[in-house]
Amino acid sequence: MQQKGVLKLDLHDARQKQKAMEAITSLHGIDQIVVDMEKQEMTVVGTVDPVHVVERLRKKRFTTHIVSIGPVKEESKDGGNEKGGDKKGGAGDISEANKAPVYTPWYGPPHHPQAYCVICGSTRRCPCPFCT
């Protein structure tokens, strides 16, 4: 499935741009790479996983963040006019496509030490007179 990933990079000059592009061109499944130096954004189109792209760029010491991931939108030849198309809603409506994805980090289960008796060291119901 073709998807478009927009990545935020910390690029300062054309040399860093060239190195960033060279770092990811060896990944399979990339169809198009576009770098916007003014916004410091890289757009990658293809079947490649954007997480692998970020991984490769971070390995080459580039500060990289995922801005958005979504399907590739085909440009229509009629200029974007839809037949019978009055869109409802105003500026306050947020569609599912416009929402930024939220990735929660995964943390392992918390470490809870098993309760035990300090006097006798038993982990079960303690027979000593201090614990009962």
PDB file of C-alpha atoms in Angstrom:
ATOM      1  CA  MET A   1       0.000   0.000   0.000  1.00  0.00           C
ATOM      2  CA  GLN A   2       1.391   3.365  -1.011  1.00  0.00           C
ATOM      3  CA  GLN A   3       1.656   5.820   1.829  1.00  0.00           C
ATOM      4  CA  LYS A   4       3.040   9.282   2.350  1.00  0.00           C
ATOM      5  CA  GLY A   5       5.124  10.077   5.406  1.00  0.00           C
ATOM      6  CA  VAL A   6       6.125  13.580   6.431  1.00  0.00           C
ATOM      7  CA  LEU A   7       9.176  13.774   8.678  1.00  0.00           C
ATOM      8  CA  LYS A   8      10.584  16.774  10.549  1.00  0.00           C
ATOM      9  CA  LEU A   9      14.371  17.009  10.214  1.00  0.00           C
ATOM     10  CA  ASP A  10      16.948  19.396  11.639  1.00  0.00           C
ATOM     11  CA  LEU A  11      18.783  20.326   8.424  1.00  0.00           C
ATOM     12  CA  HIS A  12      20.930  23.425   8.088  1.00  0.00           C
ATOM     13  CA  ASP A  13      22.580  23.245   4.675  1.00  0.00           C
ATOM     14  CA  ALA A  14      22.620  21.409   1.360  1.00  0.00           C
ATOM     15  CA  ARG A  15      25.325  19.017   2.557  1.00  0.00           C
ATOM     16  CA  GLN A  16      23.141  17.719   5.392  1.00  0.00           C
ATOM     17  CA  LYS A  17      20.223  17.435   2.973  1.00  0.00           C
ATOM     18  CA  GLN A  18      22.379  15.329   0.629  1.00  0.00           C
ATOM     19  CA  LYS A  19      23.568  13.076   3.469  1.00  0.00           C
ATOM     20  CA  ALA A  20      20.013  12.554   4.719  1.00  0.00           C
ATOM     21  CA  MET A  21      18.803  11.597   1.248  1.00  0.00           C
ATOM     22  CA  GLU A  22      21.760   9.229   0.752  1.00  0.00           C
ATOM     23  CA  ALA A  23      20.994   7.577   4.083  1.00  0.00           C
ATOM     24  CA  ILE A  24      17.502   6.489   3.063  1.00  0.00           C
ATOM     25  CA  THR A  25      17.839   5.885  -0.679  1.00  0.00           C
ATOM     26  CA  SER A  26      19.039   2.326  -0.053  1.00  0.00           C
ATOM     27  CA  LEU A  27      15.744   1.401   1.642  1.00  0.00           C
ATOM     28  CA  HIS A  28      13.450  -0.701  -0.539  1.00  0.00           C
ATOM     29  CA  GLY A  29       9.991   0.611  -1.328  1.00  0.00           C
ATOM     30  CA  ILE A  30      10.727   4.329  -1.639  1.00  0.00           C
ATOM     31  CA  ASP A  31       9.210   5.868  -4.764  1.00  0.00           C
ATOM     32  CA  GLN A  32       9.730   9.570  -4.115  1.00  0.00           C
ATOM     33  CA  ILE A  33      11.708  11.746  -1.699  1.00  0.00           C
ATOM     34  CA  VAL A  34      11.039  15.472  -1.417  1.00  0.00           C
ATOM     35  CA  VAL A  35      12.933  17.731   1.000  1.00  0.00           C
ATOM     36  CA  ASP A  36      11.625  21.194   1.875  1.00  0.00           C
ATOM     37  CA  MET A  37      14.505  23.141   3.419  1.00  0.00           C
ATOM     38  CA  GLU A  38      12.342  26.113   4.470  1.00  0.00           C
ATOM     39  CA  LYS A  39      10.019  23.962   6.583  1.00  0.00           C
ATOM     40  CA  GLN A  40      12.787  21.438   7.321  1.00  0.00           C
ATOM     41  CA  GLU A  41      10.475  18.593   6.291  1.00  0.00           C
ATOM     42  CA  MET A  42      11.116  15.454   4.271  1.00  0.00           C
ATOM     43  CA  THR A  43       8.255  13.763   2.445  1.00  0.00           C
ATOM     44  CA  VAL A  44       8.719  10.078   1.620  1.00  0.00           C
ATOM     45  CA  VAL A  45       6.249   8.325  -0.710  1.00  0.00           C
ATOM     46  CA  GLY A  46       6.198   4.577  -1.196  1.00  0.00           C
ATOM     47  CA  THR A  47       5.568   1.244   0.460  1.00  0.00           C
ATOM     48  CA  VAL A  48       8.403   1.649   2.959  1.00  0.00           C
ATOM     49  CA  ASP A  49       7.595   1.787   6.675  1.00  0.00           C
ATOM     50  CA  PRO A  50       8.191   5.375   7.917  1.00  0.00           C
ATOM     51  CA  VAL A  51       9.526   3.991  11.193  1.00  0.00           C
ATOM     52  CA  HIS A  52      12.371   2.326   9.249  1.00  0.00           C
ATOM     53  CA  VAL A  53      13.118   5.660   7.564  1.00  0.00           C
ATOM     54  CA  VAL A  54      13.275   7.433  10.937  1.00  0.00           C
ATOM     55  CA  GLU A  55      15.428   4.613  12.312  1.00  0.00           C
ATOM     56  CA  ARG A  56      17.922   4.946   9.464  1.00  0.00           C
ATOM     57  CA  LEU A  57      18.092   8.746   9.780  1.00  0.00           C
ATOM     58  CA  ARG A  58      18.609   8.597  13.541  1.00  0.00           C
ATOM     59  CA  LYS A  59      21.364   6.029  13.033  1.00  0.00           C
ATOM     60  CA  LYS A  60      23.119   8.657  10.874  1.00  0.00           C
ATOM     61  CA  ARG A  61      22.694  11.193  13.733  1.00  0.00           C
ATOM     62  CA  PHE A  62      19.819  13.249  12.299  1.00  0.00           C
ATOM     63  CA  THR A  63      17.189  14.537  14.717  1.00  0.00           C
ATOM     64  CA  THR A  64      13.997  13.157  13.170  1.00  0.00           C
ATOM     65  CA  HIS A  65      10.321  13.225  14.165  1.00  0.00           C
ATOM     66  CA  ILE A  66       7.264  11.849  12.363  1.00  0.00           C
ATOM     67  CA  VAL A  67       4.816  14.650  11.545  1.00  0.00           C
ATOM     68  CA  SER A  68       2.160  12.655   9.683  1.00  0.00           C
ATOM     69  CA  ILE A  69       1.568   9.363   7.918  1.00  0.00           C
ATOM     70  CA  GLY A  70      -1.276   8.817   5.494  1.00  0.00           C
ATOM     71  CA  PRO A  71      -2.340   7.498   2.137  1.00  0.00           C
ATOM     72  CA  VAL A  72      -1.139   9.141  -1.042  1.00  0.00           C
ATOM     73  CA  LYS A  73      -3.778  11.489  -2.429  1.00  0.00           C
ATOM     74  CA  GLU A  74      -4.153  11.354  -6.187  1.00  0.00           C
ATOM     75  CA  GLU A  75      -4.487  14.769  -7.825  1.00  0.00           C
ATOM     76  CA  SER A  76      -7.647  15.005  -9.900  1.00  0.00           C
ATOM     77  CA  LYS A  77      -7.512  16.540 -13.373  1.00  0.00           C
ATOM     78  CA  ASP A  78     -10.742  18.527 -12.996  1.00  0.00           C
ATOM     79  CA  GLY A  79      -9.132  21.001 -10.602  1.00  0.00           C
ATOM     80  CA  GLY A  80     -10.607  19.597  -7.403  1.00  0.00           C
ATOM     81  CA  ASN A  81     -14.245  20.342  -8.266  1.00  0.00           C
ATOM     82  CA  GLU A  82     -16.591  17.685  -6.943  1.00  0.00           C
ATOM     83  CA  LYS A  83     -19.979  17.095  -8.497  1.00  0.00           C
ATOM     84  CA  GLY A  84     -22.804  18.129  -6.162  1.00  0.00           C
ATOM     85  CA  GLY A  85     -20.266  18.935  -3.520  1.00  0.00           C
ATOM     86  CA  ASP A  86     -21.331  21.349  -0.814  1.00  0.00           C
ATOM     87  CA  LYS A  87     -19.279  20.491   2.221  1.00  0.00           C
ATOM     88  CA  LYS A  88     -20.927  20.820   5.579  1.00  0.00           C
ATOM     89  CA  GLY A  89     -19.079  21.981   8.637  1.00  0.00           C
ATOM     90  CA  GLY A  90     -16.934  24.883   9.512  1.00  0.00           C
ATOM     91  CA  ALA A  91     -13.421  25.543  10.633  1.00  0.00           C
ATOM     92  CA  GLY A  92     -14.082  23.859  13.983  1.00  0.00           C
ATOM     93  CA  ASP A  93     -14.735  20.403  12.475  1.00  0.00           C
ATOM     94  CA  ILE A  94     -11.877  17.963  12.764  1.00  0.00           C
ATOM     95  CA  SER A  95     -12.092  14.951  10.507  1.00  0.00           C
ATOM     96  CA  GLU A  96     -10.306  11.660  11.120  1.00  0.00           C
ATOM     97  CA  ALA A  97      -7.824  12.415   8.321  1.00  0.00           C
ATOM     98  CA  ASN A  98      -6.705  15.704   9.902  1.00  0.00           C
ATOM     99  CA  LYS A  99      -6.054  14.319  13.379  1.00  0.00           C
ATOM    100  CA  ALA A 100      -2.429  13.792  14.276  1.00  0.00           C
ATOM    101  CA  PRO A 101      -1.710  10.205  15.274  1.00  0.00           C
ATOM    102  CA  VAL A 102      -0.886   9.664  18.916  1.00  0.00           C
ATOM    103  CA  TYR A 103       1.712   7.044  19.684  1.00  0.00           C
ATOM    104  CA  THR A 104       1.854   5.996  23.310  1.00  0.00           C
ATOM    105  CA  PRO A 105       5.166   4.565  24.435  1.00  0.00           C
ATOM    106  CA  TRP A 106       5.162   0.992  25.639  1.00  0.00           C
ATOM    107  CA  TYR A 107       6.532   0.396  29.068  1.00  0.00           C
ATOM    108  CA  GLY A 108       7.018  -3.007  30.605  1.00  0.00           C
ATOM    109  CA  PRO A 109       4.983  -4.153  33.583  1.00  0.00           C
ATOM    110  CA  PRO A 110       5.934  -2.451  36.829  1.00  0.00           C
ATOM    111  CA  HIS A 111       8.225  -4.346  39.142  1.00  0.00           C
ATOM    112  CA  HIS A 112       6.427  -5.227  42.375  1.00  0.00           C
ATOM    113  CA  PRO A 113       8.554  -7.141  44.827  1.00  0.00           C
ATOM    114  CA  GLN A 114       6.777 -10.004  46.488  1.00  0.00           C
ATOM    115  CA  ALA A 115       5.787  -9.345  50.088  1.00  0.00           C
ATOM    116  CA  TYR A 116       7.583 -11.404  52.679  1.00  0.00           C
ATOM    117  CA  CYS A 117       8.042 -11.508  56.393  1.00  0.00           C
ATOM    118  CA  VAL A 118      11.128  -9.660  57.591  1.00  0.00           C
ATOM    119  CA  ILE A 119      11.461 -11.857  60.671  1.00  0.00           C
ATOM    120  CA  CYS A 120      11.172 -15.379  59.247  1.00  0.00           C
ATOM    121  CA  GLY A 121      11.471 -14.718  55.459  1.00  0.00           C
ATOM    122  CA  SER A 122       8.247 -16.568  54.595  1.00  0.00           C
ATOM    123  CA  THR A 123       6.357 -15.449  51.454  1.00  0.00           C
ATOM    124  CA  ARG A 124       3.146 -17.191  52.492  1.00  0.00           C
ATOM    125  CA  ARG A 125       1.004 -16.591  55.513  1.00  0.00           C
ATOM    126  CA  CYS A 126       3.580 -16.199  58.210  1.00  0.00           C
ATOM    127  CA  PRO A 127       3.352 -18.403  61.309  1.00  0.00           C
ATOM    128  CA  CYS A 128       5.436 -16.085  63.476  1.00  0.00           C
ATOM    129  CA  PRO A 129       3.669 -14.152  66.258  1.00  0.00           C
ATOM    130  CA  PHE A 130       4.789 -10.752  64.924  1.00  0.00           C
ATOM    131  CA  CYS A 131       2.936 -11.078  61.575  1.00  0.00           C
ATOM    132  CA  THR A 132      -0.378 -12.502  62.762  1.00  0.00           C
TER     133      THR A 132
END
